[in-house]
Short mmCIF file of C-alpha atoms in Angstrom, two decimals:
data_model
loop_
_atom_site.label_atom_id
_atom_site.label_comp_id
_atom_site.label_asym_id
_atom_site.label_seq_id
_atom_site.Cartn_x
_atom_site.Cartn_y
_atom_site.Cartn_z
CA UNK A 1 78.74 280.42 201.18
CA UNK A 2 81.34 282.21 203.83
CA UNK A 3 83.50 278.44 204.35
CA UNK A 4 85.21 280.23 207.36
CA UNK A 5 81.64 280.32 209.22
CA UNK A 6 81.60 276.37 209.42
CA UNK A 7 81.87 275.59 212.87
CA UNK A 8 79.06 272.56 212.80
CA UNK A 9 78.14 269.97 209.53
CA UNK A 10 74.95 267.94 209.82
CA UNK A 11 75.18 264.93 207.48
CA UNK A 12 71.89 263.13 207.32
CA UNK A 13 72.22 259.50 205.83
CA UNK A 14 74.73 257.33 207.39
CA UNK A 15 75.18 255.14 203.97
CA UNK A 16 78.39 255.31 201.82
CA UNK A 17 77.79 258.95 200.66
CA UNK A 18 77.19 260.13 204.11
CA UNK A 19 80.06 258.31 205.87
CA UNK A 20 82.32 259.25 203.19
CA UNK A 21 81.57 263.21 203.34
CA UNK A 22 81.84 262.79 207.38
CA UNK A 23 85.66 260.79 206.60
CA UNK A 24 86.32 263.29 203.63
CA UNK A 25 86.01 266.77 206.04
CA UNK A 26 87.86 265.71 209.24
CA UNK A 27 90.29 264.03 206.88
CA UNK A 28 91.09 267.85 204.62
CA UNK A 29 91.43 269.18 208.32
CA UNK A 30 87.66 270.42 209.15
CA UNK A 31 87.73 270.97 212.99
CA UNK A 32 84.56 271.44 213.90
CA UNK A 33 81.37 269.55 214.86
CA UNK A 34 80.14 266.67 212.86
CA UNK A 35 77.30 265.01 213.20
CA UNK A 36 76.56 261.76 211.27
CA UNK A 37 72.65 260.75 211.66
CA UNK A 38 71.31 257.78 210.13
CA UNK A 39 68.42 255.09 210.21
CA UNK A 40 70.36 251.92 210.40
CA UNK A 41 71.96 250.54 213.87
CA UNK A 42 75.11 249.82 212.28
CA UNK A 43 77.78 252.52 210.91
CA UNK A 44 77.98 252.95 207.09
CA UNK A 45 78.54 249.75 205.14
CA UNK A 46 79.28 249.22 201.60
CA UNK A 47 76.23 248.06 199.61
CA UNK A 48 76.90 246.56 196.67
CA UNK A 49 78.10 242.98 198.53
CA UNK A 50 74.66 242.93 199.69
CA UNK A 51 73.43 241.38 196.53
CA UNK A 52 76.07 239.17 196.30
CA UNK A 53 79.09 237.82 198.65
CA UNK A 54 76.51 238.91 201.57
CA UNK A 55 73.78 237.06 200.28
CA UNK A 56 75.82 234.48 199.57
CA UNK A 57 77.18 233.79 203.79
CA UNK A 58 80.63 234.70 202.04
CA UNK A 59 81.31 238.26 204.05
CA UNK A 60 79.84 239.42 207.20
CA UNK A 61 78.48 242.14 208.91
CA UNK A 62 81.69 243.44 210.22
CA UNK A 63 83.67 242.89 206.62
CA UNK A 64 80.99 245.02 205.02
CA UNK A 65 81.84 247.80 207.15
CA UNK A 66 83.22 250.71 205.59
CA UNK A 67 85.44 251.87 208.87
CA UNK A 68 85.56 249.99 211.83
CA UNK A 69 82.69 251.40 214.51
CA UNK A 70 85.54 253.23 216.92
CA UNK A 71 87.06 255.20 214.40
CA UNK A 72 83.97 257.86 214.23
CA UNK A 73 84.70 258.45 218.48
CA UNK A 74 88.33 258.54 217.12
CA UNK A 75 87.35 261.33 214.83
CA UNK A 76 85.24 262.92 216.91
CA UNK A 77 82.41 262.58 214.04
CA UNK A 78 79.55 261.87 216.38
CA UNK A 79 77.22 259.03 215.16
CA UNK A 80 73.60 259.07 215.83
CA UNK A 81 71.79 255.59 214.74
CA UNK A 82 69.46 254.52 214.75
CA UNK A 83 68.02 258.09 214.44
CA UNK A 84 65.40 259.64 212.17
CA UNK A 85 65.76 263.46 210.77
CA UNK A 86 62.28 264.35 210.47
CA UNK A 87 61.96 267.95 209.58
CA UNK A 88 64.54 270.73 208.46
CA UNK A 89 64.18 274.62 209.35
CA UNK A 90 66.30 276.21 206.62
CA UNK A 91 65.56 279.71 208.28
CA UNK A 92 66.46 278.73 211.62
CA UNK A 93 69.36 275.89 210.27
CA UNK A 94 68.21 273.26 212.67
CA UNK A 95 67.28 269.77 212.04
CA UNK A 96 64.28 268.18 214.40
CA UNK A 97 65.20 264.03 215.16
CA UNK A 98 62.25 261.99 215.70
CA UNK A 99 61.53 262.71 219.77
CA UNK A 100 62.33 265.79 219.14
CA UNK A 101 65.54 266.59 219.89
CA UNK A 102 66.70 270.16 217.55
CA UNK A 103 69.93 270.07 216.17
CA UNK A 104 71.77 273.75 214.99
CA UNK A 105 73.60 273.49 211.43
CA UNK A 106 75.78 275.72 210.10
CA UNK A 107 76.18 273.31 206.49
CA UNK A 108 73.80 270.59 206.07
CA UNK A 109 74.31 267.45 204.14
CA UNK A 110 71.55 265.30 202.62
CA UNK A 111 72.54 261.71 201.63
CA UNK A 112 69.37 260.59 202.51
CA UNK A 113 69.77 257.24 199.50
CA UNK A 114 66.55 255.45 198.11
CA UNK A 115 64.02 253.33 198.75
CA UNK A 116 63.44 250.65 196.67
CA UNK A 117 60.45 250.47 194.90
CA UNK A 118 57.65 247.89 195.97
CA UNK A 119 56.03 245.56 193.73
CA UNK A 120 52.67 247.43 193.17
CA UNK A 121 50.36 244.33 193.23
CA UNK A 122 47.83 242.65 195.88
CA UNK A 123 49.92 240.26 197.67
CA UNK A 124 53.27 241.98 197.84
CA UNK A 125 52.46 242.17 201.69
CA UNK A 126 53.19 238.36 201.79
CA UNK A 127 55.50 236.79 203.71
CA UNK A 128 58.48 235.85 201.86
CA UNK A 129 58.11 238.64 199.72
CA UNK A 130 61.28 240.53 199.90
CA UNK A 131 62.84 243.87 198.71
CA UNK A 132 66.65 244.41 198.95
CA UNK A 133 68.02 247.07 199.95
CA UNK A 134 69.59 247.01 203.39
CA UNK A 135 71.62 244.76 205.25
CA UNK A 136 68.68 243.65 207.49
CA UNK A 137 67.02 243.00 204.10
CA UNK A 138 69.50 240.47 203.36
CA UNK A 139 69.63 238.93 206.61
CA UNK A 140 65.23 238.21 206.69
CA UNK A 141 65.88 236.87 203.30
CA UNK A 142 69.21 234.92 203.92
CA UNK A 143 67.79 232.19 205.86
CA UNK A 144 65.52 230.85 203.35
CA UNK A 145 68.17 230.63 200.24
CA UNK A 146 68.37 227.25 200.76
CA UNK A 147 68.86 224.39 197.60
CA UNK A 148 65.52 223.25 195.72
CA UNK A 149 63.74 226.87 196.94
CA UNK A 150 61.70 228.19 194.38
CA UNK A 151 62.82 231.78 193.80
CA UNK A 152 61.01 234.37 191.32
CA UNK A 153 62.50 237.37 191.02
CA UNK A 154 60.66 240.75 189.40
CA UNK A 155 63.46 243.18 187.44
CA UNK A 156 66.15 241.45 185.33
CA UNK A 157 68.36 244.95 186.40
CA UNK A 158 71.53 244.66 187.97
CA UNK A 159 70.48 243.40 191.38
CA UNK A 160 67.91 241.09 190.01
CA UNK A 161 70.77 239.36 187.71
CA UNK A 162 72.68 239.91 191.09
CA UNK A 163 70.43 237.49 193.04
CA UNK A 164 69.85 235.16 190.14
CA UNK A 165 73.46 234.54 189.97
CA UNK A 166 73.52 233.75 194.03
CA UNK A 167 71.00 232.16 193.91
CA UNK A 168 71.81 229.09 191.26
CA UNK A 169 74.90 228.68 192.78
CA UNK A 170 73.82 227.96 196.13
CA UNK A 171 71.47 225.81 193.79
CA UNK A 172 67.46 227.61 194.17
CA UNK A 173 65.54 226.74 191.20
CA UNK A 174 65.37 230.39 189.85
CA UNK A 175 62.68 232.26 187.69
CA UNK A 176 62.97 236.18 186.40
CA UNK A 177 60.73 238.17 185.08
CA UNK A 178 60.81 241.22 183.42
CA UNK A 179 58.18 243.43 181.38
CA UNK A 180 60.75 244.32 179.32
CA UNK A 181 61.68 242.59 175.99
CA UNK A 182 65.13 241.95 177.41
CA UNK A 183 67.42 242.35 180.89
CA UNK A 184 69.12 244.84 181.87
CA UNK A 185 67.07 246.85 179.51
CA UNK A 186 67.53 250.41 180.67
CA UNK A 187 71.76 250.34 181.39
CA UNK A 188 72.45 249.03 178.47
CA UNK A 189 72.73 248.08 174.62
CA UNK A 190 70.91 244.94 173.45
CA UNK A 191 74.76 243.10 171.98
CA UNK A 192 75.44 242.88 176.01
CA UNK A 193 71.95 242.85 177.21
CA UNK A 194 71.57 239.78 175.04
CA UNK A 195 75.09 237.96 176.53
CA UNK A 196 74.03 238.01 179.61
CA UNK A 197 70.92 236.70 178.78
CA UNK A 198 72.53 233.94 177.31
CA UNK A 199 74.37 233.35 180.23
CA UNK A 200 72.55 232.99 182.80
CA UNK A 201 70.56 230.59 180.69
CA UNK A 202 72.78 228.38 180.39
CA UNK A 203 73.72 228.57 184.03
CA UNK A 204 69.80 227.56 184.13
CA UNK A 205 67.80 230.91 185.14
CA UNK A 206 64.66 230.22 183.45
CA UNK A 207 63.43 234.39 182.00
CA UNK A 208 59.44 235.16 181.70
CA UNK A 209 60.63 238.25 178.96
CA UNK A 210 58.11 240.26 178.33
CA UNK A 211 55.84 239.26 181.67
CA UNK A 212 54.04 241.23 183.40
CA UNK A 213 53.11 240.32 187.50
CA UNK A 214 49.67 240.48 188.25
CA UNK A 215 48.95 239.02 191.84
CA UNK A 216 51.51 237.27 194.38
CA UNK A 217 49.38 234.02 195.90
CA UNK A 218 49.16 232.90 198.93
CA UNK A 219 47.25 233.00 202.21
CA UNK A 220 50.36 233.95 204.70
CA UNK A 221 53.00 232.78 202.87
CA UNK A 222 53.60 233.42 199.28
CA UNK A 223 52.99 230.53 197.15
CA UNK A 224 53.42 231.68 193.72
CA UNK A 225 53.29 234.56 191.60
CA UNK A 226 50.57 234.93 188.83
CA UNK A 227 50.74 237.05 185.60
CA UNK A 228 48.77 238.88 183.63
CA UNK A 229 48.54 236.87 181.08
CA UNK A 230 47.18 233.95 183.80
CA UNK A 231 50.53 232.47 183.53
CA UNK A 232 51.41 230.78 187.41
CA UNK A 233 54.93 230.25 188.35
CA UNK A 234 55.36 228.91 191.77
CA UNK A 235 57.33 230.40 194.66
CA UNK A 236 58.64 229.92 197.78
CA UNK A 237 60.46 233.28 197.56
CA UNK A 238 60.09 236.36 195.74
CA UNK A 239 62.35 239.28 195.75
CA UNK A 240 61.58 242.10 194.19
CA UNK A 241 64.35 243.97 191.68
CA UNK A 242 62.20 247.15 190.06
CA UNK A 243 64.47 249.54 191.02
CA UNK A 244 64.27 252.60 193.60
CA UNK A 245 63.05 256.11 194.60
CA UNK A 246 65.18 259.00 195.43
CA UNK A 247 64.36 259.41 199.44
CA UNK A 248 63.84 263.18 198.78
CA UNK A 249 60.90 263.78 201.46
CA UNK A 250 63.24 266.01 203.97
CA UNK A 251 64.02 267.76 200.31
CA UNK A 252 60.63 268.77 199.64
CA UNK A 253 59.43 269.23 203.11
CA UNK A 254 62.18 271.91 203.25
CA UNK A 255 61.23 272.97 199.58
CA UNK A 256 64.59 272.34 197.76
CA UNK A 257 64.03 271.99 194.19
CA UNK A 258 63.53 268.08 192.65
CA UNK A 259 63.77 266.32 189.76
CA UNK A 260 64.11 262.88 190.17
CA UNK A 261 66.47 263.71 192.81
CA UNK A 262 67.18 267.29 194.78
CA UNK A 263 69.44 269.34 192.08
CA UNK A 264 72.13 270.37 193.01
CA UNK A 265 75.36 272.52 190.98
CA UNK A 266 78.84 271.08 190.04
CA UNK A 267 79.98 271.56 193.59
CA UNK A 268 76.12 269.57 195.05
CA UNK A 269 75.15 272.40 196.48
CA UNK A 270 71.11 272.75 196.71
CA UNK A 271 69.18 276.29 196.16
CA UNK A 272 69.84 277.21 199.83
CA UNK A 273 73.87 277.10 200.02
CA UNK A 274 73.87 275.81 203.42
CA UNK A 275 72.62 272.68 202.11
CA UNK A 276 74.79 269.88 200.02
CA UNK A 277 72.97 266.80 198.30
CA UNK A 278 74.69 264.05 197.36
CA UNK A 279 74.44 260.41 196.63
CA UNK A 280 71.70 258.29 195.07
CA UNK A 281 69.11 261.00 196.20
CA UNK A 282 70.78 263.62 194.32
CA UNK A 283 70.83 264.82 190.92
CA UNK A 284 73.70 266.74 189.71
CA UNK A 285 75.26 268.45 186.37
CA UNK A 286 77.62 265.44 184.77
CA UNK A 287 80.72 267.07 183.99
CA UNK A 288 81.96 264.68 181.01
CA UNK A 289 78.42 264.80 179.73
CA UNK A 290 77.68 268.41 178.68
CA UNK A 291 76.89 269.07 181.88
CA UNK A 292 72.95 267.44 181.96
CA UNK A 293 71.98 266.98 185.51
CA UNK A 294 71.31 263.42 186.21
CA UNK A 295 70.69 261.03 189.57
CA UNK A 296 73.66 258.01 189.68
CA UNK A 297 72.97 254.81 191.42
CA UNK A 298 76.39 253.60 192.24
CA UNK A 299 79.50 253.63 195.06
CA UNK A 300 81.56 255.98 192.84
CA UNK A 301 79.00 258.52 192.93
CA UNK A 302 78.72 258.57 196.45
CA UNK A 303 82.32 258.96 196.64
CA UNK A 304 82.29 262.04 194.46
CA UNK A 305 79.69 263.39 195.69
CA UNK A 306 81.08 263.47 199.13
CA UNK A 307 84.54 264.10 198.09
CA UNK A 308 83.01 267.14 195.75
CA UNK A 309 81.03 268.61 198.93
CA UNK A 310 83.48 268.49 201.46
CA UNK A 311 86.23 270.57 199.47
CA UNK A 312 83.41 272.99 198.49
CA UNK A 313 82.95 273.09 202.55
CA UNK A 314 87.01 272.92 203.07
CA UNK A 315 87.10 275.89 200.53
CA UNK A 316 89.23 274.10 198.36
CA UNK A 317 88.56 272.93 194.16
CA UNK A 318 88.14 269.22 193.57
CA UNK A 319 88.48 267.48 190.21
CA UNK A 320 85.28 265.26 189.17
CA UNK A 321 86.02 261.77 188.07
CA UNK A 322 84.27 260.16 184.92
CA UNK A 323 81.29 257.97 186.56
CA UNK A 324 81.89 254.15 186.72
CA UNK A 325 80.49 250.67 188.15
CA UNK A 326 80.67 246.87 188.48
CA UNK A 327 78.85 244.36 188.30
CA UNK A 328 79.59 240.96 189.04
CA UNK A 329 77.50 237.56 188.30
CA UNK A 330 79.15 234.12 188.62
CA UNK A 331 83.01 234.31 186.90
CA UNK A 332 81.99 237.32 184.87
CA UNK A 333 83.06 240.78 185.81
CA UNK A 334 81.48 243.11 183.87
CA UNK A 335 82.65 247.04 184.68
CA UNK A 336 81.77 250.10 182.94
CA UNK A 337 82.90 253.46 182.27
CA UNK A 338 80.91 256.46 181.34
CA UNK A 339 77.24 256.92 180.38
CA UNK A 340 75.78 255.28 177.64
CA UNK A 341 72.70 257.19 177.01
CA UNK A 342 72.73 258.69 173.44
CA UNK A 343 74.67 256.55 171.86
CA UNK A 344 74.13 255.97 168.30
CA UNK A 345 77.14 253.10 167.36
CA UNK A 346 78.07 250.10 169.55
CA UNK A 347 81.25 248.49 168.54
CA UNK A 348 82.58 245.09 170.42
CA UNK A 349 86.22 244.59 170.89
CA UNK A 350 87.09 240.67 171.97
CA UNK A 351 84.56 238.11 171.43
CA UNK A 352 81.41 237.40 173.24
CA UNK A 353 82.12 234.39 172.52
CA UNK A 354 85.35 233.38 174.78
CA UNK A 355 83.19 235.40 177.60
CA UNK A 356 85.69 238.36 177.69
CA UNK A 357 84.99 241.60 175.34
CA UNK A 358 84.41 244.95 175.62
CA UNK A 359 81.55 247.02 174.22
CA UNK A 360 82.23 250.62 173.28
CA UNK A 361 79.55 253.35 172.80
CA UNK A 362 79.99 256.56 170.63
CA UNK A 363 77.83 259.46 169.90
CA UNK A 364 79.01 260.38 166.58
CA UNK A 365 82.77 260.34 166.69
CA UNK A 366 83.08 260.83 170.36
CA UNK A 367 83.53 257.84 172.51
CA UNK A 368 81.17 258.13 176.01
CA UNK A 369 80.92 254.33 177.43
CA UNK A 370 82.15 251.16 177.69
CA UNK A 371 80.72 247.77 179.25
CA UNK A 372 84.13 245.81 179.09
CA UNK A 373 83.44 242.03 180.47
CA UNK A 374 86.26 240.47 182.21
CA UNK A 375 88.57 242.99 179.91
CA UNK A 376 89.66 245.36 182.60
CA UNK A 377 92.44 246.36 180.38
CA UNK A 378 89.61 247.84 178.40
CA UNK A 379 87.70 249.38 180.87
CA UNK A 380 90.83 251.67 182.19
CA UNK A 381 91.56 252.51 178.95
CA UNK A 382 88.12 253.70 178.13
CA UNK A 383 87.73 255.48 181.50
CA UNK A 384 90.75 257.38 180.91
CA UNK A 385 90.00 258.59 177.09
CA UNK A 386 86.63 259.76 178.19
CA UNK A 387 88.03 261.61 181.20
CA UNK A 388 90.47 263.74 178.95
CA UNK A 389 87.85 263.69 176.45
CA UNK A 390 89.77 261.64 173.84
CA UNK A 391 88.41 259.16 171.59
CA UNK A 392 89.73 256.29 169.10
CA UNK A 393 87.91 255.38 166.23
CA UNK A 394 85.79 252.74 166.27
CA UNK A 395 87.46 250.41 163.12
CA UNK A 396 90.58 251.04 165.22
CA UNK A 397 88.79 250.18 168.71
CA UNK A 398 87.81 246.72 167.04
CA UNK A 399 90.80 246.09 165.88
CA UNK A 400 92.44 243.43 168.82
CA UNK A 401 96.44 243.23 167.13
CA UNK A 402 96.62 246.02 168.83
CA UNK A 403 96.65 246.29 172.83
CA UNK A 404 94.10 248.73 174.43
CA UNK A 405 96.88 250.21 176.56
CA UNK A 406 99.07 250.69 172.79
CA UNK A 407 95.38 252.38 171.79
CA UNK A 408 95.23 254.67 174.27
CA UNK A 409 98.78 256.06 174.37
CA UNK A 410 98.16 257.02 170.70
CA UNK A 411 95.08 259.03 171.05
CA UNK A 412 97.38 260.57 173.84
CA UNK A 413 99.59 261.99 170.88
#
């Protein structure tokens, strides 16, 4: 790809990705058009609040705003919302909006998210049954998180435990359910898995492990949701946590290859190299990770994936960042570093116990992940061995007479 032809960028998605790849170009000096088109009416806003100090009436609108609204006129990024991209002519490189309206390309940007996944069972067209995903999401659910609700909630992942959390403190009388044999089953290892459980217990989530949701009831308004086992639990409110789907339909309309996302190469360009993917609808080769192509769900990948694409656009090299996220329910901050998938040894540094330890995964010798709860110190350290692909051993690692940051500076040696 000629970068010296780039006169006009098309970035469709106005989410963090997209917003930050708009930011990221004029920002390394891009002078040409940009064009930010997304669904929403609002300019890109961070997410991950949503679930949490949004839900909760703690931030608003304008606080989850990623730039204020007048700095895209500033930066002559035009922003088109609320505004559908319907169709893509790779041949022609123009992108029809819904009316439309044909817009010329000369590097195209998908960062078109996901769609979270609805709860495939009669009923889930109830009222008061609610995905979350958007801030007008929160906003239809918002008004009935009110004490004594009855709350279920289907998926014990991050956002389910995420709403749980909200939800008891503001005082709902809170059910989960999960068909797996434990929460958080697919992010990570049952030793953390199993504290949070614990947790949230005793903060008095009641957990249907193991449960699997057969019919929502209820004539207009949900009234409860019934399992497959005939168990009933009763509802006022049900939100549903099962995770999402890579919005790849522009992708394969356009005939960009998929898999579980739109692949893309180290530098998230597509098969056509007009065309940039990045985000949670994009799959790309992990560089700490031998390189396997895999689809993140989190802010830092939308950051690198926008930071990755506009230098390949700017014509310049960018360094790639091991992946991390957060997650944060009641006092606990739990963040993590690296992918865990693989692992064969877990080994737990700090105790469970006192509510602040770290759990560190290793394939063979070779560190690749940490969960580190309310042990940041931990967390950086980890995050920095695996991104100069250094490791400690794991009697060491357990070993808490010595500090992390002591740790770290002698693998450095």
């Amino acid at each position: 790809m000629d970068t010296t032809n780039i006169k006009r960028v098309l970035v469709i998605g106005a989410g963090q990705a997209g917003g930050e790849a708009a930011q990221r170009l004029r920002q390394g000096g891009f002078e040409g058009e940009i064009t930010l088109i997304g669904e929403e009416p609002c300019p890109p806003y961070q997410r991950p609040p949503l679930s949490k100090a949004y839900l909760s009436g703690a931030m608003d609108i304008e606080r989850l705003l990623l730039r204020p609204a007048s700095l895209y006129a500033d930066e002559r990024i035009a922003l088109l919302a609320p505004v559908r991209a319907v169709w893509i002519d790779r041949a022609g490189k123009r992108v029809r909006l819904e009316g439309g309206r044909e817009l010329p390309y000369d590097a195209l940007v998908l960062a078109t998210g996901a769609r979270p996944r609805p709860l495939p069972i009669v009923g889930a067209d109830l009222d008061g049954v609610h995905t979350l995903r958007t801030a007008a999401d929160v906003d239809a659910i918002r008004p009935r998180f009110i004490a004594g609700a009855k709350l279920v909630v289907v998926g014990a992942g991050y956002i389910g435990l995420e709403v749980a959390a909200i939800a008891r403190k503001l005082g709902l009388d809170v059910t989960v359910i999960e068909t797996a044999v434990r929460p958080l089953a697919r992010v990570t290892s049952p030793e953390v898995a199993g504290f949070f459980l614990d947790e949230h217990t005793r903060q008095g989530v009641r957990f249907v492990l193991g449960g699997q949701p057969a019919l929502i009831k209820g004539r207009t308004h949900v009234t409860g949701v019934a399992l497959a086992d005939g168990t009933e639990i009763p509802a006022d409110l049900v939100i549903a946590g099962i995770g999402v789907t890579p919005e790849t339909t522009l992708a394969q309309q356009c005939g960009l290859e998929l898999a579980n996302g739109v692949v893309t190469d180290k530098q998230c360009r597509t098969g056509d190299p007009s065309i940039f993917a990045i985000g949670d609808c994009a799959a790309r080769p992990m560089t700490h990770f031998g390189d396997r192509v895999q689809r993140l769900e989190s802010v830092h990948n939308a950051i690198e994936g926008a930071k990755i694409a506009a230098a390949t656009m700017l014509g310049k090299e960018q360094s790639v960042e091991t992946p991390w996220f957060w997650s944060d329910q009641y006092d606990l901050k739990l963040q993590i570093a690296g992918l865990f998938q693989g692992y064969d040894k877990v080994v737990l540094r700090g105790s469970p116990a006192e509510r602040a330890f770290a759990a560190f995964y290793y394939k063979g010798p070779r560190l690749i992940a940490v969960d580190a709860i309310n042990r940041p110190g931990e967390y950086l350290g980890a995050k920095s061995l695996i991104q100069r692909s250094q490791t400690i051993a794991p009697d060491i690692i357990a070993d808490t007479s010595r500090t992390m940051k002591d740790l770290v500076a002698a693998a450095g040696q």
